[in-house]
CSV table of C-alpha atoms in Angstrom, one decimal:
chain,number,residue,atom,x,y,z
A,30,MET,CA,111.7,78.4,90.8
A,31,PRO,CA,110.9,77.4,94.0
A,32,GLY,CA,114.1,76.4,96.4
A,33,SER,CA,116.1,79.1,94.5
A,34,GLU,CA,119.0,80.0,96.9
A,35,CYS,CA,118.6,83.2,97.8
A,36,ILE,CA,120.7,85.2,100.4
A,37,VAL,CA,119.5,87.9,102.5
A,38,VAL,CA,122.3,90.4,104.5
A,39,GLY,CA,121.2,92.7,107.0
A,40,SER,CA,118.7,91.0,109.4
A,41,GLY,CA,116.0,94.4,110.0
A,42,MET,CA,113.0,94.0,110.1
A,43,ALA,CA,112.6,94.1,106.7
A,44,GLY,CA,115.3,91.4,106.3
A,45,LEU,CA,113.1,89.3,108.3
A,46,VAL,CA,110.2,89.3,107.0
A,47,ALA,CA,111.4,88.7,103.4
A,48,ALA,CA,113.6,86.3,104.8
A,49,ALA,CA,111.0,84.4,106.3
A,50,ARG,CA,108.2,84.7,103.4
A,51,LEU,CA,110.7,83.7,100.9
A,52,THR,CA,111.9,80.5,103.0
A,53,ALA,CA,107.8,80.2,103.2
A,54,HIS,CA,107.8,80.3,99.5
A,55,GLY,CA,110.1,77.4,99.4
A,56,HIS,CA,113.5,79.0,98.6
A,57,HIS,CA,116.3,78.2,101.1
A,58,VAL,CA,117.4,81.7,102.3
A,59,THR,CA,121.2,82.5,104.7
A,60,VAL,CA,120.1,85.9,106.3
A,61,LEU,CA,123.6,86.9,107.5
A,62,GLU,CA,123.5,89.6,110.0
A,63,GLN,CA,127.0,91.7,111.1
A,64,ARG,CA,126.0,92.3,115.0
A,65,GLU,CA,126.2,89.2,117.2
A,66,GLN,CA,122.2,89.6,117.9
A,67,ALA,CA,119.4,89.7,114.8
A,68,GLY,CA,116.7,92.4,114.9
A,69,GLY,CA,118.4,95.2,113.8
A,70,TYR,CA,116.2,98.7,114.9
A,71,PHE,CA,114.2,96.0,116.4
A,72,GLY,CA,116.2,94.2,118.9
A,73,GLY,CA,116.8,95.7,122.2
A,74,PHE,CA,119.4,94.2,125.3
A,75,ARG,CA,119.1,93.3,128.6
A,76,ASN,CA,121.0,94.7,132.0
A,77,ASP,CA,122.5,92.7,135.2
A,78,ALA,CA,119.3,92.8,136.6
A,79,GLY,CA,117.5,91.3,133.9
A,80,ASP,CA,115.3,94.6,132.7
A,81,HIS,CA,114.5,94.1,129.5
A,82,PHE,CA,114.9,97.4,126.8
A,83,ASP,CA,114.3,97.5,123.6
A,84,LEU,CA,116.4,100.0,122.2
A,85,ALA,CA,114.5,102.3,119.7
A,86,VAL,CA,111.0,100.9,118.8
A,87,SER,CA,108.4,100.1,121.9
A,88,HIS,CA,104.8,100.0,119.8
A,89,LEU,CA,103.6,99.2,115.9
A,90,LEU,CA,101.5,99.4,114.1
A,91,GLY,CA,99.9,97.6,111.7
A,92,GLY,CA,98.7,95.6,114.1
A,93,HIS,CA,95.4,95.9,113.9
A,94,PRO,CA,92.6,92.9,111.9
A,95,GLY,CA,93.9,93.2,108.3
A,96,GLY,CA,97.0,95.2,108.9
A,97,ALA,CA,100.1,94.2,107.5
A,98,LEU,CA,101.2,93.3,110.7
A,99,HIS,CA,98.1,90.7,111.7
A,100,THR,CA,98.7,89.8,108.6
A,101,LEU,CA,102.0,88.5,108.5
A,102,LEU,CA,101.1,86.4,111.2
A,103,HIS,CA,98.4,85.1,110.3
A,104,GLU,CA,100.1,84.3,107.3
A,105,LEU,CA,103.0,82.7,109.1
A,106,ASP,CA,101.0,80.7,111.8
A,107,LEU,CA,103.2,83.4,114.3
A,108,GLU,CA,100.3,84.6,116.3
A,109,HIS,CA,100.5,82.0,119.4
A,110,ALA,CA,104.0,82.8,119.9
A,111,VAL,CA,103.6,87.1,119.2
A,112,HIS,CA,101.0,88.9,121.2
A,113,LEU,CA,99.5,92.0,119.9
A,114,GLU,CA,97.9,94.5,122.3
A,115,PRO,CA,96.1,97.4,121.6
A,116,VAL,CA,96.7,101.0,122.3
A,117,ASP,CA,94.1,103.1,124.1
A,118,ILE,CA,96.1,105.9,124.4
A,119,ALA,CA,98.6,107.1,121.3
A,120,ASP,CA,100.2,110.2,123.4
A,121,VAL,CA,100.7,112.8,126.3
A,122,MET,CA,101.9,116.2,125.4
A,123,VAL,CA,102.7,117.7,127.9
A,124,ILE,CA,103.7,121.4,125.6
A,125,GLY,CA,104.3,123.8,128.8
A,126,ASP,CA,101.7,123.8,131.2
A,127,ARG,CA,99.6,121.6,128.9
A,128,ARG,CA,98.6,118.5,128.9
A,129,VAL,CA,97.0,117.8,125.5
A,130,THR,CA,95.6,113.7,125.3
A,131,LEU,CA,95.4,112.0,121.8
A,132,PRO,CA,93.8,108.2,122.2
A,133,THR,CA,93.2,106.0,119.2
A,134,GLY,CA,90.6,105.8,117.2
A,135,LEU,CA,89.6,108.8,114.4
A,136,ASP,CA,86.1,109.7,115.3
A,137,ARG,CA,87.5,109.7,118.8
A,138,LEU,CA,90.4,110.9,118.8
A,139,GLN,CA,88.3,114.2,116.5
A,140,THR,CA,86.1,114.5,120.0
A,141,SER,CA,88.9,114.8,122.3
A,142,LEU,CA,90.0,117.2,120.7
A,143,GLY,CA,87.4,119.7,120.4
A,144,VAL,CA,87.3,119.7,124.5
A,145,GLN,CA,90.4,119.9,125.1
A,146,PHE,CA,90.3,123.1,122.3
A,147,PRO,CA,86.8,123.6,121.8
A,148,GLU,CA,87.3,127.4,119.7
A,149,SER,CA,89.1,124.6,117.7
A,150,THR,CA,86.3,122.6,116.2
A,151,ASP,CA,86.0,124.3,112.7
A,152,ASP,CA,89.8,123.7,112.1
A,153,LEU,CA,89.7,120.2,113.4
A,154,ALA,CA,86.9,119.2,111.2
A,155,ALA,CA,89.1,120.3,108.4
A,156,PHE,CA,92.5,118.6,109.2
A,157,PHE,CA,89.9,115.1,109.8
A,158,GLY,CA,88.4,115.8,106.7
A,159,PHE,CA,92.0,115.7,105.2
A,160,MET,CA,92.2,112.6,106.7
A,161,ARG,CA,89.5,110.7,105.8
A,162,GLN,CA,90.1,111.6,102.0
A,163,PHE,CA,94.1,109.8,102.7
A,164,LEU,CA,92.5,107.0,104.2
A,165,GLY,CA,90.0,106.7,101.3
A,166,ASP,CA,87.0,107.2,103.8
A,167,ASP,CA,85.1,109.8,101.4
A,168,GLY,CA,84.7,108.7,98.0
A,169,GLY,CA,86.2,105.8,95.6
A,170,SER,CA,89.8,105.1,94.2
A,171,GLU,CA,89.5,107.6,91.3
A,172,ASP,CA,88.6,110.2,94.0
A,173,LYS,CA,91.9,108.5,96.1
A,174,GLY,CA,93.9,108.9,93.2
A,175,ARG,CA,92.6,112.3,92.0
A,176,PHE,CA,93.1,113.1,95.9
A,177,MET,CA,96.7,112.6,95.7
A,178,MET,CA,98.3,113.7,92.4
A,179,ARG,CA,95.7,117.4,93.8
A,180,ASN,CA,98.6,116.8,97.3
A,181,TYR,CA,101.6,114.7,96.7
A,182,ARG,CA,104.2,117.8,96.4
A,183,ARG,CA,102.9,119.5,99.2
A,184,GLY,CA,104.5,119.5,103.2
A,185,PHE,CA,103.3,119.0,106.1
A,186,GLU,CA,104.2,121.5,108.0
A,187,GLU,CA,103.0,123.8,104.6
A,188,PHE,CA,99.5,122.0,105.6
A,189,CYS,CA,99.0,122.0,109.7
A,190,THR,CA,99.9,126.1,108.9
A,191,ALA,CA,96.8,126.6,106.4
A,192,THR,CA,94.8,124.7,108.8
A,193,ILE,CA,95.2,125.3,112.6
A,194,ALA,CA,95.2,128.5,113.9
A,195,ASP,CA,95.8,127.8,117.8
A,196,PRO,CA,100.1,127.2,117.0
A,197,LEU,CA,100.1,125.1,120.9
A,198,LEU,CA,98.0,122.6,118.7
A,199,ARG,CA,99.4,122.5,115.9
A,200,THR,CA,102.1,121.9,117.4
A,201,ALA,CA,100.2,118.7,119.7
A,202,LEU,CA,98.8,117.4,115.9
A,203,ALA,CA,102.5,117.6,114.6
A,204,MET,CA,104.8,116.5,117.7
A,205,ARG,CA,105.0,112.9,116.2
A,206,ILE,CA,106.6,114.6,112.8
A,207,GLN,CA,110.5,113.0,112.2
A,208,CYS,CA,112.5,115.2,112.5
A,209,ASP,CA,113.3,116.3,108.4
A,210,GLU,CA,111.1,118.5,106.4
A,211,SER,CA,107.9,116.1,106.1
A,212,SER,CA,106.0,115.4,102.9
A,213,LEU,CA,102.2,116.0,103.5
A,214,MET,CA,101.8,112.4,102.3
A,215,ILE,CA,104.1,110.5,104.8
A,216,MET,CA,103.4,112.3,107.8
A,217,ALA,CA,99.2,111.6,106.5
A,218,GLY,CA,100.0,107.9,106.5
A,219,PHE,CA,102.3,108.3,109.6
A,220,PHE,CA,99.3,110.3,111.3
A,221,THR,CA,96.2,108.5,110.2
A,222,GLU,CA,98.1,104.9,110.8
A,223,CYS,CA,99.2,105.7,114.4
A,224,TYR,CA,95.5,107.2,115.3
A,225,ALA,CA,92.9,106.1,112.5
A,226,LYS,CA,94.2,102.5,112.5
A,227,GLY,CA,96.5,102.1,115.8
A,228,MET,CA,98.9,100.7,117.6
A,229,VAL,CA,99.6,98.0,119.3
A,230,SER,CA,102.3,96.4,121.7
A,231,LEU,CA,104.3,93.9,121.8
A,232,ARG,CA,103.9,91.1,125.2
A,233,GLY,CA,107.1,90.9,126.3
A,234,GLY,CA,108.7,93.5,124.0
A,235,MET,CA,109.9,93.7,120.3
A,236,ARG,CA,112.0,90.6,121.3
A,237,THR,CA,109.8,88.6,120.6
A,238,LEU,CA,108.8,89.7,117.3
A,239,VAL,CA,112.2,88.9,116.7
A,240,ASP,CA,112.5,85.6,118.3
A,241,ALA,CA,109.6,84.6,116.0
A,242,LEU,CA,110.6,85.8,112.7
A,243,VAL,CA,114.5,83.4,113.4
A,244,GLY,CA,112.5,80.9,114.9
A,245,TYR,CA,110.8,80.2,111.6
A,246,ILE,CA,112.9,81.4,109.2
A,247,THR,CA,115.5,78.3,110.9
A,248,GLU,CA,112.8,75.7,111.4
A,249,SER,CA,112.3,76.4,108.5
A,250,GLY,CA,114.9,75.3,106.6
A,251,GLY,CA,116.9,78.6,106.2
A,252,GLU,CA,119.8,80.0,108.3
A,253,VAL,CA,120.6,83.5,110.0
A,254,LEU,CA,124.4,83.7,111.0
A,255,LEU,CA,125.4,86.3,113.8
A,256,GLY,CA,128.5,88.6,113.0
A,257,ALA,CA,128.8,87.5,109.4
A,258,GLU,CA,129.4,90.6,108.1
A,259,VAL,CA,129.2,91.4,104.3
A,260,THR,CA,132.4,93.1,102.8
A,261,ALA,CA,131.7,92.9,98.4
A,262,ILE,CA,129.2,91.1,96.5
A,263,LEU,CA,130.4,89.2,94.0
A,264,ALA,CA,129.6,89.5,90.4
A,265,ALA,CA,130.2,89.3,86.8
A,266,ASP,CA,127.8,90.6,83.5
A,267,GLY,CA,125.3,92.6,85.9
A,268,ILE,CA,124.6,89.2,87.6
A,269,ALA,CA,125.0,88.4,90.9
A,270,HIS,CA,126.5,85.1,91.9
A,271,GLY,CA,126.9,85.3,96.2
A,272,VAL,CA,128.4,87.7,99.4
A,273,ARG,CA,131.8,88.2,100.7
A,274,LEU,CA,133.1,88.1,104.1
A,275,ALA,CA,134.8,89.8,106.2
A,276,ASP,CA,136.5,86.7,107.4
A,277,GLY,CA,137.1,86.0,103.6
A,278,SER,CA,134.8,83.3,102.9
A,279,THR,CA,131.7,83.6,100.9
A,280,ARG,CA,128.1,82.7,100.3
A,281,ALA,CA,126.9,81.5,97.0
A,282,GLY,CA,123.3,82.8,96.2
A,283,ASP,CA,120.8,83.8,93.3
A,284,VAL,CA,119.5,86.8,93.9
A,285,VAL,CA,121.1,89.6,96.9
A,286,LEU,CA,117.9,91.1,99.0
A,287,TYR,CA,120.1,94.0,101.3
A,288,ASN,CA,119.1,95.0,104.2
A,289,GLY,CA,121.9,97.4,105.2
A,290,ASP,CA,122.9,101.1,104.8
A,291,VAL,CA,122.5,101.6,101.5
A,292,PHE,CA,125.4,103.9,101.5
A,293,ALA,CA,128.5,100.8,102.1
A,294,LEU,CA,125.8,98.9,99.4
A,295,GLU,CA,126.1,101.9,96.7
A,296,THR,CA,129.9,101.4,97.4
A,297,MET,CA,130.0,97.4,97.2
A,298,LEU,CA,128.2,98.0,94.0
A,299,ALA,CA,130.6,100.5,92.5
A,300,GLU,CA,132.8,98.2,92.7
A,301,HIS,CA,131.3,96.7,89.2
A,302,GLY,CA,131.0,99.6,87.1
A,303,GLY,CA,127.5,101.2,88.2
A,304,THR,CA,125.3,100.8,91.4
A,305,GLY,CA,121.6,102.0,90.3
A,306,ILE,CA,121.1,104.4,92.8
A,307,ALA,CA,120.5,107.6,93.1
A,308,VAL,CA,121.6,108.7,95.7
A,309,GLU,CA,123.6,111.9,95.6
A,310,GLY,CA,122.0,115.2,96.8
A,311,ARG,CA,119.7,113.4,98.5
A,312,ARG,CA,119.1,113.7,102.4
A,313,ARG,CA,119.7,111.0,104.9
A,314,GLY,CA,117.0,110.3,108.0
A,315,HIS,CA,117.7,111.8,111.9
A,316,SER,CA,119.8,110.5,115.2
A,317,SER,CA,118.9,110.4,118.0
A,318,LEU,CA,120.2,110.5,121.6
A,319,SER,CA,118.6,107.9,123.6
A,320,LEU,CA,118.7,107.9,127.5
A,321,PHE,CA,117.2,104.1,129.4
A,322,LEU,CA,117.2,104.5,132.6
A,323,THR,CA,115.4,102.0,135.7
A,324,LEU,CA,114.0,103.4,139.1
A,325,GLU,CA,113.9,101.3,142.3
A,326,GLY,CA,110.8,101.9,144.8
A,327,ALA,CA,109.2,104.6,142.4
A,328,ASP,CA,105.3,105.1,141.7
A,329,LEU,CA,105.5,105.5,138.3
A,330,SER,CA,101.5,104.5,137.8
A,331,ARG,CA,100.2,107.9,136.3
A,332,PHE,CA,102.3,107.4,133.4
A,333,ALA,CA,100.9,104.3,132.9
A,334,GLY,CA,98.3,103.6,129.6
A,335,ALA,CA,99.9,105.5,127.5
A,336,ALA,CA,102.4,104.8,124.9
A,337,ARG,CA,104.5,107.4,124.8
A,338,HIS,CA,104.9,110.9,126.3
A,339,TYR,CA,106.0,114.0,124.8
A,340,LEU,CA,107.2,117.0,126.3
A,341,THR,CA,108.0,120.6,125.4
A,342,ASP,CA,108.4,124.1,126.4
A,343,THR,CA,107.5,124.7,122.3
A,344,ASP,CA,104.5,125.0,121.0
A,345,ASP,CA,106.3,125.9,116.8
A,346,VAL,CA,107.8,122.0,117.2
A,347,PHE,CA,108.5,122.7,113.6
A,348,GLU,CA,110.7,125.3,113.7
A,349,THR,CA,112.7,123.4,116.9
A,350,TYR,CA,112.3,120.3,114.1
A,351,ARG,CA,113.8,123.6,111.5
A,352,VAL,CA,116.8,124.4,114.0
A,353,LEU,CA,118.3,120.6,115.0
A,354,GLU,CA,118.6,120.3,111.0
A,355,THR,CA,121.5,122.6,111.1
A,356,GLY,CA,123.1,120.6,113.7
A,357,ARG,CA,122.5,123.0,116.6
A,358,LEU,CA,120.6,122.5,119.4
A,359,PRO,CA,117.1,124.1,120.4
A,360,HIS,CA,116.7,126.6,122.7
A,361,HIS,CA,113.3,123.6,123.4
A,362,PRO,CA,113.9,120.6,123.2
A,363,VAL,CA,111.1,117.7,122.4
A,364,ILE,CA,111.2,115.3,124.4
A,365,LYS,CA,110.2,112.1,124.3
A,366,LEU,CA,109.4,109.5,126.6
A,367,HIS,CA,108.3,105.0,127.0
A,368,PHE,CA,107.4,103.8,129.6
A,369,PRO,CA,107.3,100.5,129.4
A,370,SER,CA,107.0,99.4,132.5
A,371,ARG,CA,103.6,100.2,132.9
A,372,ILE,CA,101.8,98.6,129.6
A,373,ASP,CA,103.6,95.4,129.8
A,374,PRO,CA,105.4,94.5,134.2
A,375,SER,CA,107.3,91.5,132.5
A,376,LEU,CA,109.9,94.0,130.8
A,377,ALA,CA,111.5,95.0,134.4
A,378,ALA,CA,112.2,92.8,137.3
A,379,PRO,CA,110.3,93.3,140.2
A,380,GLY,CA,109.7,96.7,142.1
A,381,ARG,CA,111.3,98.9,139.4
A,382,ASP,CA,110.5,100.8,136.4
A,383,LEU,CA,111.2,101.0,132.8
A,384,LEU,CA,111.8,104.6,131.2
A,385,ARG,CA,113.5,105.0,127.7
A,386,VAL,CA,114.6,109.1,126.5
A,387,GLU,CA,114.5,110.0,123.3
A,388,VAL,CA,115.4,113.7,121.4
A,389,ASP,CA,116.1,113.7,117.6
A,390,MET,CA,119.4,114.5,116.5
A,391,TYR,CA,121.2,115.8,113.3
A,392,HIS,CA,124.4,114.5,114.5
A,393,ASP,CA,127.3,117.0,113.3
A,394,ASP,CA,131.3,115.7,112.5
A,395,ASP,CA,133.1,118.5,113.4
A,396,ALA,CA,131.2,119.1,116.8
A,397,HIS,CA,129.1,116.6,118.4
A,398,ASP,CA,131.9,113.5,119.8
A,399,GLU,CA,131.4,111.2,123.1
A,400,ALA,CA,132.2,114.4,125.0
A,401,PHE,CA,128.8,116.5,123.8
A,402,TYR,CA,126.6,113.8,124.0
A,403,ALA,CA,127.3,113.5,127.7
A,404,GLU,CA,126.7,116.2,128.3
A,405,TYR,CA,123.7,116.8,126.0
A,406,ALA,CA,122.1,113.3,127.8
A,407,ARG,CA,122.6,115.3,131.4
A,408,VAL,CA,121.1,118.3,130.3
A,409,ILE,CA,118.2,116.3,129.1
A,410,GLU,CA,117.9,114.0,132.4
A,411,ALA,CA,118.1,117.5,134.7
A,412,LEU,CA,115.2,118.8,132.3
A,413,VAL,CA,113.0,115.4,132.2
A,414,ALA,CA,113.5,115.4,136.2
A,415,ARG,CA,112.6,119.2,137.1
A,416,ARG,CA,109.5,119.0,134.4
A,417,LEU,CA,108.0,115.1,134.6
A,418,VAL,CA,109.6,112.7,136.7
A,419,PRO,CA,111.0,114.0,139.9
A,420,GLU,CA,111.9,110.1,141.1
A,421,LEU,CA,114.6,110.6,139.0
A,422,ARG,CA,116.5,112.9,141.2
A,423,GLU,CA,116.7,109.7,144.3
A,424,HIS,CA,115.1,106.5,142.4
A,425,CYS,CA,117.4,106.5,139.1
A,426,VAL,CA,119.1,103.0,139.7
A,427,TYR,CA,120.5,101.8,136.1
A,428,ARG,CA,121.6,104.1,133.3
A,429,ARG,CA,122.8,103.6,129.4
A,430,VAL,CA,122.5,106.5,127.5
A,431,ALA,CA,123.1,105.5,123.1
A,432,THR,CA,124.8,108.2,121.0
A,433,PRO,CA,124.4,108.3,117.4
A,434,LEU,CA,128.0,108.0,117.1
A,435,ASP,CA,126.8,103.8,119.0
A,436,TYR,CA,124.2,103.7,115.9
A,437,LEU,CA,127.8,104.0,113.7
A,438,ARG,CA,128.9,101.5,115.5
A,439,TRP,CA,126.2,99.3,115.7
A,440,PHE,CA,124.4,99.4,112.1
A,441,GLY,CA,127.1,101.5,110.4
A,442,HIS,CA,126.0,104.8,109.9
A,443,ARG,CA,124.3,107.2,112.8
A,444,GLY,CA,120.9,106.9,111.8
A,445,GLY,CA,118.3,106.4,115.5
A,446,SER,CA,115.1,105.2,113.7
A,447,ALA,CA,114.3,102.2,111.8
A,448,THR,CA,114.6,105.2,108.5
A,449,GLY,CA,116.9,105.3,106.5
A,450,TRP,CA,115.7,108.9,104.1
A,451,ALA,CA,114.7,112.3,105.4
A,452,HIS,CA,110.5,111.9,105.3
A,453,ASP,CA,110.3,115.0,102.5
A,454,VAL,CA,108.9,115.3,99.1
A,455,ASP,CA,112.0,115.3,97.0
A,456,ASN,CA,113.5,112.3,99.1
A,457,TYR,CA,109.9,110.5,98.7
A,458,LEU,CA,108.2,111.3,95.9
A,459,VAL,CA,110.2,113.7,94.3
A,460,ARG,CA,113.1,112.2,93.4
A,461,ARG,CA,112.0,108.0,94.4
A,462,ILE,CA,114.4,105.6,94.6
A,463,SER,CA,114.0,102.3,92.8
A,464,GLN,CA,114.6,99.2,95.9
A,465,ARG,CA,115.7,97.7,92.4
A,466,THR,CA,120.4,97.9,91.8
A,467,GLY,CA,123.1,98.1,89.2
A,468,LEU,CA,123.4,94.3,89.4
A,469,GLN,CA,119.5,92.5,87.9
A,470,ASN,CA,119.6,89.5,91.0
A,471,THR,CA,120.6,92.3,93.8
A,472,PHE,CA,117.6,94.3,95.1
A,473,ILE,CA,116.9,96.7,98.6
A,474,THR,CA,114.8,95.3,101.0
A,475,GLY,CA,114.3,98.4,104.0
A,476,GLN,CA,113.7,101.6,104.4
A,477,TRP,CA,116.6,103.5,102.6
A,478,GLY,CA,113.7,102.4,99.2
A,479,GLU,CA,111.4,103.6,98.1
A,480,TYR,CA,108.6,103.6,101.2
A,481,GLY,CA,108.0,106.4,104.6
A,482,SER,CA,108.3,105.7,107.6
A,483,GLY,CA,106.7,102.8,109.9
A,484,LEU,CA,106.4,99.2,110.1
A,485,PRO,CA,103.3,98.5,107.4
A,486,GLN,CA,106.3,100.1,105.0
A,487,LEU,CA,108.8,97.7,106.1
A,488,ILE,CA,107.0,94.6,105.6
A,489,ALA,CA,105.7,96.5,102.3
A,490,SER,CA,109.1,97.4,101.1
A,491,ALA,CA,110.1,93.7,102.0
A,492,ALA,CA,106.7,93.0,100.0
A,493,ARG,CA,108.3,94.7,96.6
A,494,SER,CA,111.8,93.2,96.7
A,495,ILE,CA,110.8,89.6,97.3
A,496,SER,CA,108.1,90.5,93.6
A,497,LEU,CA,111.7,91.7,92.5
A,498,ALA,CA,113.2,88.3,93.1
A,499,GLU,CA,110.8,86.0,92.1
A,500,ASN,CA,110.2,87.9,88.7
A,501,TRP,CA,113.9,87.6,88.2
A,502,LEU,CA,113.6,84.2,89.0
A,503,ARG,CA,111.0,83.4,86.9
A,504,LYS,CA,112.3,84.8,83.9
A,505,ARG,CA,116.2,82.8,84.1
A,506,ALA,CA,114.5,79.6,84.3
A,507,GLN,CA,112.7,80.3,81.4
A,508,GLN,CA,115.9,81.7,79.1
C-alpha cells in the first residue's frame, strides 16, 4: 500500500495537512492548486512596501500542548519551522460605550467576567458549567455521551437566552459566533477551543505554516503544482483513476482527496452517474467583506496584546445576524478588527501598523455588485475611524478591499472563511454530510465534510479522509 499515487485537489489547510501526512506514510502525493499560491484562506499577500497581510486567518486553535496543531507539527518534525506564540487576551468587545475584555483560560475568563458583570455571577456559573461539561471536565465518557445526546439538537441562541439574562453580557459571549443560526454543540466546541484551550499566533504570519507544509511535501518527494485547475475527475466502474486539468493534461492517481468547493465536486461527480453528496437544501456558510489597511506614523499601542477587537452598537448580536441572513445590511454591524503588527511587528515595514477589518455578509447576486461593496467598505471604514481608530483619517497609506466577488474569483465560491456550510443543527448534526462520495476512492477533505469550525476540525477532517483513502487502498491490495 505505501507508494500509492495520491491526488489532492486544492491546497487549503486541510488539503496540505492531508498531503503532508500521506507523504509521511510513504505515498507519493500530488497537490493540484488552481491559484498561483498555496494555502487557500490561510494564504496572504504582500503590498509593494513589504507589509504582510493574512487573508482571513490571524490566530489559530489547537496550538496548546496536545492540541491538533501542536501534535501535527511534532509528528512532521516542523516545530523548528513554525513558532507558536500563545495569546493572552483572546478578544476585546467594544459594545456601545462598554468595553468587555475576554482573556484566555476558562477559570480566568469566568472570574474576569464576574468582575465586569458582578450582577451576573450565577448566570456565568451556569454558562461555564455547561462548557466544562462539554469539555468532559465533569464525569467520564459515559456521562459525556449522555450530555451530547441531550443537547445536540439545541441552538446556541436558545442556550444563551436561557442562561444569560444581561443582553450585553450575552452579546459579549456570543460575538464570536459565525454569522449563522449556529448549533450549540458546534459553538461550544469553538468557544472552548478559543478560550479554554487558547489561541496562538504564528511568528511571521500564516504563510509560515503554509510554507512549512509545502516544504515538507516537496522535500519528501511530493509535488505541489500551482495554476493547475482540475476540471474533471476521470473514472470508470465507480472508481476514479485520475483527473483532467484545464490545460487538457491529465494526472493519474489511485485515490483522490478533494479540498475544494463541494458544489464543483458535485458537478464533476454527476458525470459518473451519482455524486454521493447530499447537498440539496443545505445552507452555505456566510461570506465576508475585508479591508486591509496600513497606517504610518500612528500610535496604536493601545491595541497590543489582544487577538481581536470587536466593535458594535447592538446588544443583540443574534438579531444582527438574523438580518444579515436575509441579505440585508444591519443598522448596527458587528465589525471585527485585527491588529497583527501589534502582536508581530515583523509583519509590517518599520514605522507602519497593519489593520484588517471584517464584517460578515450573505451575498445576494441581485443586489450586491462591485459598487455596492465599494460603498459599504467606505461606510465600515468611516465607522471604525469614528468609533475606535481615528488615526485612520490621517495616517492610512495603504488600502485594499476583498469582497465575496473576489473570493469567487480566487476560490470558486463566495465564502469569506475556511467554512463551507452554515453552522446550524440541520447542516452539522442532523443531516451530516459524509466525506465519502459516489466514487469509491474519492473523498472530501476540509470543512465541506462533517466537521465544525477552526483549524483542529480541518486537521480532523484531513485525518478522516486519509483513513478512508488508506482503508480503500488496503482493501484493493487484498483483492
